[in-house]
Short mmCIF file of C-alpha atoms in Angstrom, two decimals:
data_model
loop_
_atom_site.label_atom_id
_atom_site.label_comp_id
_atom_site.label_asym_id
_atom_site.label_seq_id
_atom_site.Cartn_x
_atom_site.Cartn_y
_atom_site.Cartn_z
CA MET A 102 155.91 120.21 68.42
CA LYS A 103 155.23 118.13 65.25
CA TRP A 104 152.17 116.24 66.39
CA GLU A 105 149.81 116.19 63.39
CA GLY A 106 149.62 113.03 61.39
CA ASN A 107 150.38 110.73 64.37
CA ARG A 108 148.04 108.14 65.73
CA GLU A 109 145.06 109.34 67.93
CA SER A 110 143.64 107.57 70.82
CA ASP A 111 140.28 105.89 70.86
CA ASN A 112 140.04 106.65 74.55
CA VAL A 113 138.78 110.07 74.41
CA GLU A 114 135.15 110.69 75.55
CA ASP A 115 133.53 114.21 74.62
CA ARG A 116 131.16 115.15 77.08
CA ARG A 117 131.09 118.91 76.15
CA GLY A 118 127.61 120.06 75.73
CA ASP A 119 125.99 116.96 77.09
CA GLY A 120 123.57 116.81 80.15
CA GLY A 121 126.59 116.13 82.46
CA SER A 122 128.42 119.24 81.66
CA SER A 123 127.41 122.95 82.19
CA GLY A 124 128.19 125.58 79.54
CA GLY A 125 129.86 128.97 79.89
CA GLY A 126 132.88 127.76 81.71
CA GLY A 127 131.17 128.46 85.17
CA PHE A 128 130.31 126.25 88.05
CA PRO A 129 128.15 126.75 91.24
CA ILE A 130 129.55 127.62 94.56
CA GLY A 131 127.33 128.44 97.37
CA GLY A 132 124.42 128.92 95.09
CA ARG A 133 126.07 131.30 92.53
CA SER A 134 128.00 130.61 89.21
CA ILE A 135 131.80 131.79 89.08
CA GLY A 136 133.81 131.74 85.98
CA ILE A 137 136.92 129.59 85.74
CA GLY A 138 139.05 132.53 85.24
CA THR A 139 138.04 134.17 88.33
CA VAL A 140 138.92 131.33 90.69
CA VAL A 141 141.77 129.44 88.87
CA LEU A 142 144.51 131.45 90.45
CA ALA A 143 143.21 130.82 93.91
CA LEU A 144 142.58 127.21 93.35
CA VAL A 145 145.39 126.40 91.06
CA GLY A 146 147.93 125.59 93.83
CA TRP A 147 145.80 122.53 94.77
CA GLY A 148 145.48 119.59 92.48
CA VAL A 149 147.43 118.76 89.25
CA PHE A 150 147.15 122.33 88.60
CA GLY A 151 143.74 121.91 90.65
CA ILE A 152 142.95 120.01 93.84
CA ASN A 153 145.02 118.31 96.52
CA PRO A 154 145.63 114.74 95.11
CA LEU A 155 145.00 113.24 98.68
CA THR A 156 141.62 114.89 98.40
CA THR A 157 140.97 113.46 94.95
CA ILE A 158 142.01 110.03 96.02
CA GLY A 159 140.21 110.07 99.24
CA MET A 160 137.26 112.36 99.68
CA LEU A 161 135.96 112.25 96.18
CA SER A 162 136.40 108.57 95.75
CA GLY A 163 134.90 107.94 99.19
CA GLY A 164 138.11 106.43 100.74
CA GLY A 165 139.40 102.89 100.38
CA SER A 166 140.28 101.09 97.31
CA PRO A 167 138.91 102.56 94.12
CA GLN A 168 136.48 100.29 92.18
CA VAL A 169 137.04 100.42 88.43
CA GLN A 170 133.65 100.98 86.59
CA GLN A 171 132.89 99.54 83.10
CA GLN A 172 133.52 101.98 80.52
CA ALA A 173 130.38 102.33 78.39
CA PRO A 174 130.55 103.46 74.78
CA ALA A 175 131.47 107.16 74.66
CA GLN A 176 130.97 109.96 72.16
CA ARG A 177 133.91 110.81 70.15
CA PRO A 178 135.16 114.32 69.41
CA ALA A 179 134.32 115.70 65.84
CA ALA A 180 136.81 114.76 63.23
CA ASP A 181 137.60 118.35 62.60
CA ASP A 182 138.17 119.62 66.15
CA GLN A 183 141.86 120.37 66.23
CA GLY A 184 142.12 120.94 70.03
CA ALA A 185 140.58 117.40 70.59
CA LYS A 186 142.92 116.01 67.81
CA PHE A 187 145.82 117.37 69.79
CA VAL A 188 144.66 115.84 73.00
CA SER A 189 144.02 112.48 71.32
CA THR A 190 147.35 112.38 69.63
CA VAL A 191 149.20 113.08 72.93
CA LEU A 192 147.00 110.62 74.79
CA ALA A 193 147.86 107.86 72.12
CA SER A 194 151.61 108.78 72.63
CA THR A 195 151.31 108.08 76.35
CA GLU A 196 149.47 104.88 75.69
CA ASP A 197 152.39 103.71 73.47
CA VAL A 198 154.97 104.67 75.83
CA TRP A 199 153.51 103.28 78.95
CA SER A 200 152.24 100.05 77.20
CA GLN A 201 156.10 99.41 76.27
CA ILE A 202 157.37 100.19 79.64
CA PHE A 203 154.82 98.02 81.37
CA ARG A 204 155.51 95.20 78.70
CA ASP A 205 159.28 95.47 79.29
CA GLY A 206 158.52 95.06 83.06
CA GLY A 207 156.39 91.86 82.39
CA ALA A 208 153.07 93.61 82.94
CA LYS A 209 150.11 94.77 80.95
CA TYR A 210 149.36 98.53 80.80
CA GLN A 211 145.58 99.51 81.05
CA SER A 212 145.09 102.77 79.28
CA PRO A 213 143.05 105.31 80.97
CA ARG A 214 140.20 107.20 79.23
CA LEU A 215 140.43 110.97 78.84
CA VAL A 216 137.15 113.00 79.34
CA LEU A 217 136.61 116.35 77.78
CA PHE A 218 134.03 118.54 79.45
CA THR A 219 133.07 122.00 80.21
CA GLY A 220 132.03 123.42 83.56
CA VAL A 221 131.07 120.36 85.56
CA THR A 222 130.80 116.73 84.99
CA ARG A 223 130.02 113.37 86.77
CA THR A 224 132.90 111.19 87.84
CA ALA A 225 133.25 108.17 90.07
CA CYS A 226 135.00 110.53 92.36
CA GLY A 227 132.02 112.82 92.77
CA THR A 228 131.25 116.03 90.67
CA GLY A 229 134.14 117.28 88.76
CA GLN A 230 134.70 120.91 88.27
CA SER A 231 136.68 123.02 85.73
CA ALA A 232 138.06 125.05 88.67
CA MET A 233 139.84 122.05 89.92
CA GLY A 234 141.95 122.09 86.79
CA PRO A 235 142.77 118.73 85.00
CA PHE A 236 142.54 115.77 87.35
CA TYR A 237 142.58 112.23 87.51
CA CYS A 238 139.96 109.94 89.24
CA PRO A 239 141.23 106.52 90.42
CA GLY A 240 137.73 105.37 90.84
CA ASP A 241 137.00 105.15 87.09
CA PHE A 242 140.57 105.30 85.67
CA LYS A 243 139.82 108.53 83.77
CA VAL A 244 141.54 111.86 83.35
CA TYR A 245 139.18 114.97 83.16
CA LEU A 246 140.00 117.87 81.27
CA ASP A 247 138.16 121.12 80.37
CA MET A 248 140.34 122.52 77.50
CA ASP A 249 139.54 126.10 78.61
CA PHE A 250 142.32 125.47 81.27
CA PHE A 251 144.80 125.62 78.19
CA ASN A 252 143.74 129.23 77.58
CA THR A 253 144.05 130.00 81.27
CA MET A 254 147.73 128.54 81.22
CA SER A 255 148.61 130.87 78.46
CA ARG A 256 146.81 134.01 79.42
CA GLN A 257 147.00 133.83 83.23
CA LEU A 258 149.77 131.44 84.24
CA GLY A 259 152.47 132.54 81.73
CA ALA A 260 152.66 129.04 80.43
CA PRO A 261 151.94 128.96 76.67
CA GLY A 262 153.00 126.52 74.22
CA GLU A 263 151.62 123.08 72.88
CA PHE A 264 154.36 120.91 74.63
CA ALA A 265 153.37 122.68 77.93
CA ARG A 266 149.75 121.34 77.25
CA ALA A 267 151.16 117.87 76.33
CA TYR A 268 152.96 118.09 79.83
CA VAL A 269 149.57 118.66 81.76
CA ILE A 270 148.01 115.52 80.02
CA ALA A 271 151.23 113.52 80.64
CA HIS A 272 151.32 114.47 84.11
CA GLU A 273 147.67 113.40 84.69
CA VAL A 274 148.44 110.12 82.92
CA GLY A 275 151.39 109.95 85.31
CA HIS A 276 148.79 109.79 88.22
CA HIS A 277 147.01 106.85 86.48
CA VAL A 278 150.45 104.98 86.22
CA GLN A 279 150.84 105.58 89.96
CA ASN A 280 147.39 104.05 90.56
CA LEU A 281 148.19 100.93 88.42
CA LEU A 282 151.42 100.48 90.51
CA GLY A 283 149.67 100.85 93.75
CA ILE A 284 151.70 104.05 94.82
CA SER A 285 148.64 106.24 95.17
CA GLY A 286 146.77 103.62 97.10
CA LYS A 287 149.49 103.44 99.74
CA VAL A 288 149.71 107.01 100.03
CA ASP A 289 145.84 107.33 100.42
CA ALA A 290 146.07 104.48 103.17
CA MET A 291 148.16 106.93 105.18
CA ARG A 292 145.36 109.44 105.25
CA GLY A 293 144.03 110.17 108.90
CA ARG A 294 147.00 108.35 110.30
CA VAL A 295 149.47 111.14 109.91
CA SER A 296 149.23 114.96 110.41
CA GLU A 297 148.28 117.55 107.96
CA ARG A 298 151.90 118.54 107.61
CA GLU A 299 152.89 114.88 106.78
CA GLN A 300 150.06 114.41 104.42
CA ASN A 301 151.15 117.51 102.56
CA ALA A 302 154.65 116.13 102.42
CA MET A 303 153.33 113.03 100.93
CA SER A 304 151.30 114.79 98.42
CA VAL A 305 154.35 116.57 97.31
CA ARG A 306 156.26 113.43 96.69
CA LEU A 307 153.23 112.10 94.75
CA GLU A 308 153.02 115.01 92.55
CA LEU A 309 156.85 115.25 91.85
CA GLN A 310 156.81 111.79 90.87
CA ALA A 311 153.94 112.48 88.43
CA ASP A 312 156.03 115.21 86.95
CA CYS A 313 158.92 112.86 86.71
CA LEU A 314 156.66 110.14 84.95
CA ALA A 315 155.64 112.98 82.54
CA GLY A 316 159.36 113.44 81.93
CA ILE A 317 159.78 109.86 81.07
CA TRP A 318 157.04 110.06 78.58
CA ALA A 319 158.83 113.06 76.79
CA ASN A 320 161.89 111.08 76.78
CA LYS A 321 160.50 107.97 75.29
CA SER A 322 157.93 109.84 72.78
CA GLN A 323 160.79 111.85 71.55
CA GLN A 324 163.03 108.76 70.81
CA ALA A 325 159.90 107.27 69.04
CA LYS A 326 158.60 110.09 67.16
CA SER A 327 161.41 112.92 66.97
CA TRP A 328 158.44 115.32 67.36
CA LEU A 329 159.79 118.00 69.56
CA GLU A 330 161.00 121.27 68.14
CA GLN A 331 163.31 123.88 69.53
CA GLY A 332 161.86 125.39 72.85
CA ASP A 333 159.43 122.58 73.41
CA ILE A 334 161.15 121.10 76.63
CA GLU A 335 161.58 124.69 77.81
CA SER A 336 157.92 125.32 77.36
CA ALA A 337 157.31 122.39 79.71
CA MET A 338 159.65 123.31 82.41
CA ASN A 339 158.25 126.83 82.38
CA ALA A 340 154.84 125.32 82.89
CA ALA A 341 156.18 123.30 85.85
CA GLN A 342 157.89 126.32 87.27
CA GLN A 343 154.77 128.62 86.89
CA ILE A 344 152.75 126.26 89.01
CA GLY A 345 155.04 125.63 91.85
CA ASP A 346 153.73 126.18 95.24
CA ASP A 347 155.95 128.91 96.21
CA LYS A 348 155.32 130.97 93.23
CA LEU A 349 151.49 130.50 93.42
CA GLN A 350 151.50 131.44 97.23
CA ARG A 351 153.78 134.34 96.60
CA GLU A 352 151.54 135.71 93.85
CA ALA A 353 148.25 134.90 95.83
CA THR A 354 149.34 136.17 99.38
CA GLY A 355 152.82 137.55 99.30
CA THR A 356 154.05 134.89 101.49
CA VAL A 357 155.33 131.24 101.24
CA ARG A 358 154.48 128.56 103.66
CA PRO A 359 156.56 125.51 102.69
CA ASP A 360 154.63 123.20 105.32
CA SER A 361 151.34 123.85 103.26
CA PHE A 362 152.99 122.78 99.98
CA THR A 363 151.07 119.90 98.22
CA HIS A 364 152.93 119.96 94.86
CA GLY A 365 156.38 121.21 95.36
CA SER A 366 158.30 124.26 94.69
CA SER A 367 158.98 125.52 91.32
CA ALA A 368 162.59 124.31 91.32
CA GLN A 369 161.29 120.90 92.58
CA ARG A 370 158.73 120.49 89.71
CA VAL A 371 161.40 121.54 87.23
CA ARG A 372 164.07 119.18 88.64
CA TRP A 373 161.67 116.03 88.84
CA PHE A 374 160.36 116.48 85.27
CA THR A 375 163.95 117.03 84.08
CA GLN A 376 165.08 113.85 85.95
CA GLY A 377 162.47 111.83 84.05
CA TYR A 378 163.29 113.33 80.75
CA LYS A 379 167.11 112.96 81.19
CA THR A 380 166.99 109.41 82.50
CA GLY A 381 163.95 107.73 81.04
CA SER A 382 163.88 105.63 84.02
CA VAL A 383 160.90 104.69 86.24
CA LYS A 384 163.49 103.89 89.05
CA ALA A 385 164.92 107.40 88.91
CA CYS A 386 161.50 108.81 89.66
CA ASP A 387 161.34 107.27 93.16
CA THR A 388 160.63 110.42 95.08
CA PHE A 389 159.43 108.59 98.16
CA ALA A 390 162.86 107.18 98.42
CA ALA A 391 164.74 110.57 97.86
CA GLN A 392 166.13 112.22 100.94
CA SER A 393 166.21 115.61 99.20
CA LEU A 394 163.55 116.63 96.66
#
């Protein structure tokens, strides 16, 4: 992926090492600290690679419509931090792509802020933890990322490559797009009114749509920048496949329970990312209208 030299976003906030993050990659559970590598495979089936999105939208934000908080001036990453430069460059590309798509639709895109942190951090959705994996908080329009997760992707999940990492960021921004469009709010409104099985099914559709939106970003950014190299799209599809609910459940327990899926199977995640990438169309990403996922 030829990302060097492209525009970097100003919407990256670096909290690594501040009072709101804990060092060492660990976080407290039941009074003891557990490293991210120890628990990631147990928790990775929830969230974007972390927690159930319905939990993120509902429990962490306190339910109801999220209130957007004013964004105070934030600390920027160091100019020589290559990892942060990569994240900033990918985020800038999502800003360009979605700004144009919203503009074409007669609307204005409000860019999210991406927060780099270590261990734990404060969010408008409660306390964010590294073991959640990357996640989006609708309460403050921010994506939260502990970059140690990229190492976990490569070493433990079998999903290496820069474009696989870019896919993670684009997926989270996809949740932001869903928030702006009111999709996640409608899904959240169904919490408590349907069964757990039905909630899981809605969660799957929400997540697969975010995969599809990430595919749209891949399509549009490639048209604008021609920055993809041989194997990049395959690395993103491999990442989608490695974190399918069926694969994670089989590795963790030896069995697969489709009714408990919250993100979709490996095949579904690859299919919807590919759908977005091949079509570049938001209309093609309507997972809620699809009879078959």
